[in-house]
Tab-separated table of C-alpha atoms in Angstrom:
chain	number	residue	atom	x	y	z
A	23	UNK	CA	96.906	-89.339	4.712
A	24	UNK	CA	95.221	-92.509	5.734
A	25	UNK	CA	94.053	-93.364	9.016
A	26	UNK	CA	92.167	-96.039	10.567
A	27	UNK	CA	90.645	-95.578	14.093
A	28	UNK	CA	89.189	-98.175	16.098
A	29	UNK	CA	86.454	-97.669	18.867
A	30	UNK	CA	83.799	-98.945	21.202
A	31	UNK	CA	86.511	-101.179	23.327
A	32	UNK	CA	85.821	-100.786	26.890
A	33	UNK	CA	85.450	-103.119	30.049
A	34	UNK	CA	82.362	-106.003	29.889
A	35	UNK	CA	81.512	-108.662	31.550
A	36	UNK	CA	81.478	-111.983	30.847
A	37	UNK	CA	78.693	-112.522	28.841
A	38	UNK	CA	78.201	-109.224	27.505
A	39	UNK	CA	78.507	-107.826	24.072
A	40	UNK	CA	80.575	-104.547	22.680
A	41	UNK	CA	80.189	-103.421	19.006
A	42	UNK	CA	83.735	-102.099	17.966
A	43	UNK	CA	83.982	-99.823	15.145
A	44	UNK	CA	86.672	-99.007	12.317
A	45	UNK	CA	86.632	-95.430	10.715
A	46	UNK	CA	88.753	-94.201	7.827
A	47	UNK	CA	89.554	-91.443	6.519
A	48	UNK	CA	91.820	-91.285	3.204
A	49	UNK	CA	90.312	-94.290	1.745
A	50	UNK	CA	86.863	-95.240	1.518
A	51	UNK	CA	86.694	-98.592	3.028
A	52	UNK	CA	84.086	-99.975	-0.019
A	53	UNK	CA	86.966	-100.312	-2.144
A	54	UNK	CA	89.304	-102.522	0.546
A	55	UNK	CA	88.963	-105.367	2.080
A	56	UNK	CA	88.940	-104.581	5.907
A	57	UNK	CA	89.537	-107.185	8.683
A	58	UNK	CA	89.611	-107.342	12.332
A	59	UNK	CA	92.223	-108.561	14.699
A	60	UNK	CA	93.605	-109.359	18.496
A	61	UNK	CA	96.325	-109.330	20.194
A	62	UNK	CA	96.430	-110.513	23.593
A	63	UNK	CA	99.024	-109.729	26.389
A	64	UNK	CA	101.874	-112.407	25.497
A	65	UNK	CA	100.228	-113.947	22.557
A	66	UNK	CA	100.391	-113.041	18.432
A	67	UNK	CA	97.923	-110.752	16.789
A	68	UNK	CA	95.559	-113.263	15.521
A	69	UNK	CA	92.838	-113.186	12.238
A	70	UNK	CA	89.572	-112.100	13.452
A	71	UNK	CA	87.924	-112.184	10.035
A	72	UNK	CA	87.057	-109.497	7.716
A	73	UNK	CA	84.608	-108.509	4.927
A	74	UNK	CA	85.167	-108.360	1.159
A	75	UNK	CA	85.335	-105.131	-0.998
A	76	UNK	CA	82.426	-105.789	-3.358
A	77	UNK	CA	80.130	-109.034	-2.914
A	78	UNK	CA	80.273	-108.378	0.975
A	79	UNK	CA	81.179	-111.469	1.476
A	80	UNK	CA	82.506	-112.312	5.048
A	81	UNK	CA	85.196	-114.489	6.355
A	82	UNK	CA	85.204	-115.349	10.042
A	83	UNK	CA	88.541	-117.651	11.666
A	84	UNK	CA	86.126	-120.727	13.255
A	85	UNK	CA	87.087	-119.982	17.064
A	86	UNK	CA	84.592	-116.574	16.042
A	87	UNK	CA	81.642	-117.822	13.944
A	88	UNK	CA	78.453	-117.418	15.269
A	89	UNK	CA	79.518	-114.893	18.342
A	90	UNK	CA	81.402	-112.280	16.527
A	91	UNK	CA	79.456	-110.446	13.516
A	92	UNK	CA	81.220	-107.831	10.600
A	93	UNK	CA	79.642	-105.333	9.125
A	94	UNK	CA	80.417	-102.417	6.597
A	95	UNK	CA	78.607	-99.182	6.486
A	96	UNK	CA	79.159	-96.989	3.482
A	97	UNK	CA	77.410	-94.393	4.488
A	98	UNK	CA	80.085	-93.716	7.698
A	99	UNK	CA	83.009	-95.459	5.855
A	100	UNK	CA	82.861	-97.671	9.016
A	101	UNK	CA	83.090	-101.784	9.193
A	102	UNK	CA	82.119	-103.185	12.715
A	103	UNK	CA	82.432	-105.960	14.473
A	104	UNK	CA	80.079	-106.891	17.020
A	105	UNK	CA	81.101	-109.271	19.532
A	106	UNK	CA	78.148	-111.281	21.736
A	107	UNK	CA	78.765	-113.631	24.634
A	108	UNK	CA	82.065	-112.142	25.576
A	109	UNK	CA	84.488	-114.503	27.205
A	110	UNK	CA	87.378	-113.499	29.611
A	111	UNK	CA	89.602	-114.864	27.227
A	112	UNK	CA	88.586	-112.399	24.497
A	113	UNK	CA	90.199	-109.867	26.629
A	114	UNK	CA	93.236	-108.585	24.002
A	115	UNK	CA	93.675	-105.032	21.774
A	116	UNK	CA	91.375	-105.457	18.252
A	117	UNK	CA	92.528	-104.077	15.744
A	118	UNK	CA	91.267	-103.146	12.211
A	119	UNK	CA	93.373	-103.267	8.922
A	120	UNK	CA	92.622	-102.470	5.360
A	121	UNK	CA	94.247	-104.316	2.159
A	122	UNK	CA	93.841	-103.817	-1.666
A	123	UNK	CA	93.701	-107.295	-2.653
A	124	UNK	CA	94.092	-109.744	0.914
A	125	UNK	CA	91.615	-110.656	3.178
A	126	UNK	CA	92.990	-112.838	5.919
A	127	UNK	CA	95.947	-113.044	8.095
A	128	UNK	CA	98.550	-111.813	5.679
A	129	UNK	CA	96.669	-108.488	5.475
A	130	UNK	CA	97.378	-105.213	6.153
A	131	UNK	CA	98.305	-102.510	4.058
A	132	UNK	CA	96.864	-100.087	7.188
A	133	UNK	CA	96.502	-100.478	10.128
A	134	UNK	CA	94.574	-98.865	12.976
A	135	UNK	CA	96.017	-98.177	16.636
A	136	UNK	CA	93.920	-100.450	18.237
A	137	UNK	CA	91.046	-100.347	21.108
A	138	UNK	CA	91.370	-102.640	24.601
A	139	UNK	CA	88.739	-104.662	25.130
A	140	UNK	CA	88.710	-106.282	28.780
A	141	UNK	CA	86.056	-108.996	29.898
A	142	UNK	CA	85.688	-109.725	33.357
A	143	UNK	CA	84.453	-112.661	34.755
């Protein structure tokens, strides 16, 4: 059975940074590409960006480049996504998914349940 669990969310403050984290177990996360999203209360889930199966190579939507960082560790079958200089309005549920062949929005052939970030001002 696969499975995808996201963690690290919590409550920041503006400013701050959290490192999330995306486990599997099932698949090994090498062999996917894996990408982060958010949903805020009353918005759509929206394309974080997301990491490539086997150059690495990383894709981040421009609203995140040079705050938000992804990262895949084989060792843990874990991708992260560390997110620096928090904003208020990065307050939304990140999720991670997991695709054979898509990296970007249309992804998702698993998904996990999500963690709640909150940034205070």
């Amino acid at each position: 059975q696969v499975q995808l669990v996201e963690s690290g969310g919590g409550l920041v403050q503006a400013g701050g940074s959290l490192r999330l984290s995306c486990a599997a177990s099932g698949l090994t996360l090498s062999g996917y590409m894996v990408g982060w999203f958010r949903q805020a209360p009353g918005k759509e889930r929206e394309f974080v960006g997301g990491i490539r199966t086997r150059n690495l190579y990383k894709y981040y939507a421009d609203a995140f480049k040079g705050r938000f960082t992804i990262s895949r560790d084989d060792t843990k079958n874990t991708v992260d996504l560390q997110m620096n200089s928090l904003k208020p309005e990065d307050t939304a549920v990140y999720y991670c998914a997991a695709d054979r062949q898509r990296l970007g929005p249309a992804m998702g052939d698993y998904w996990g349940q999500g963690t709640q970030v909150t940034v205070s001002s």
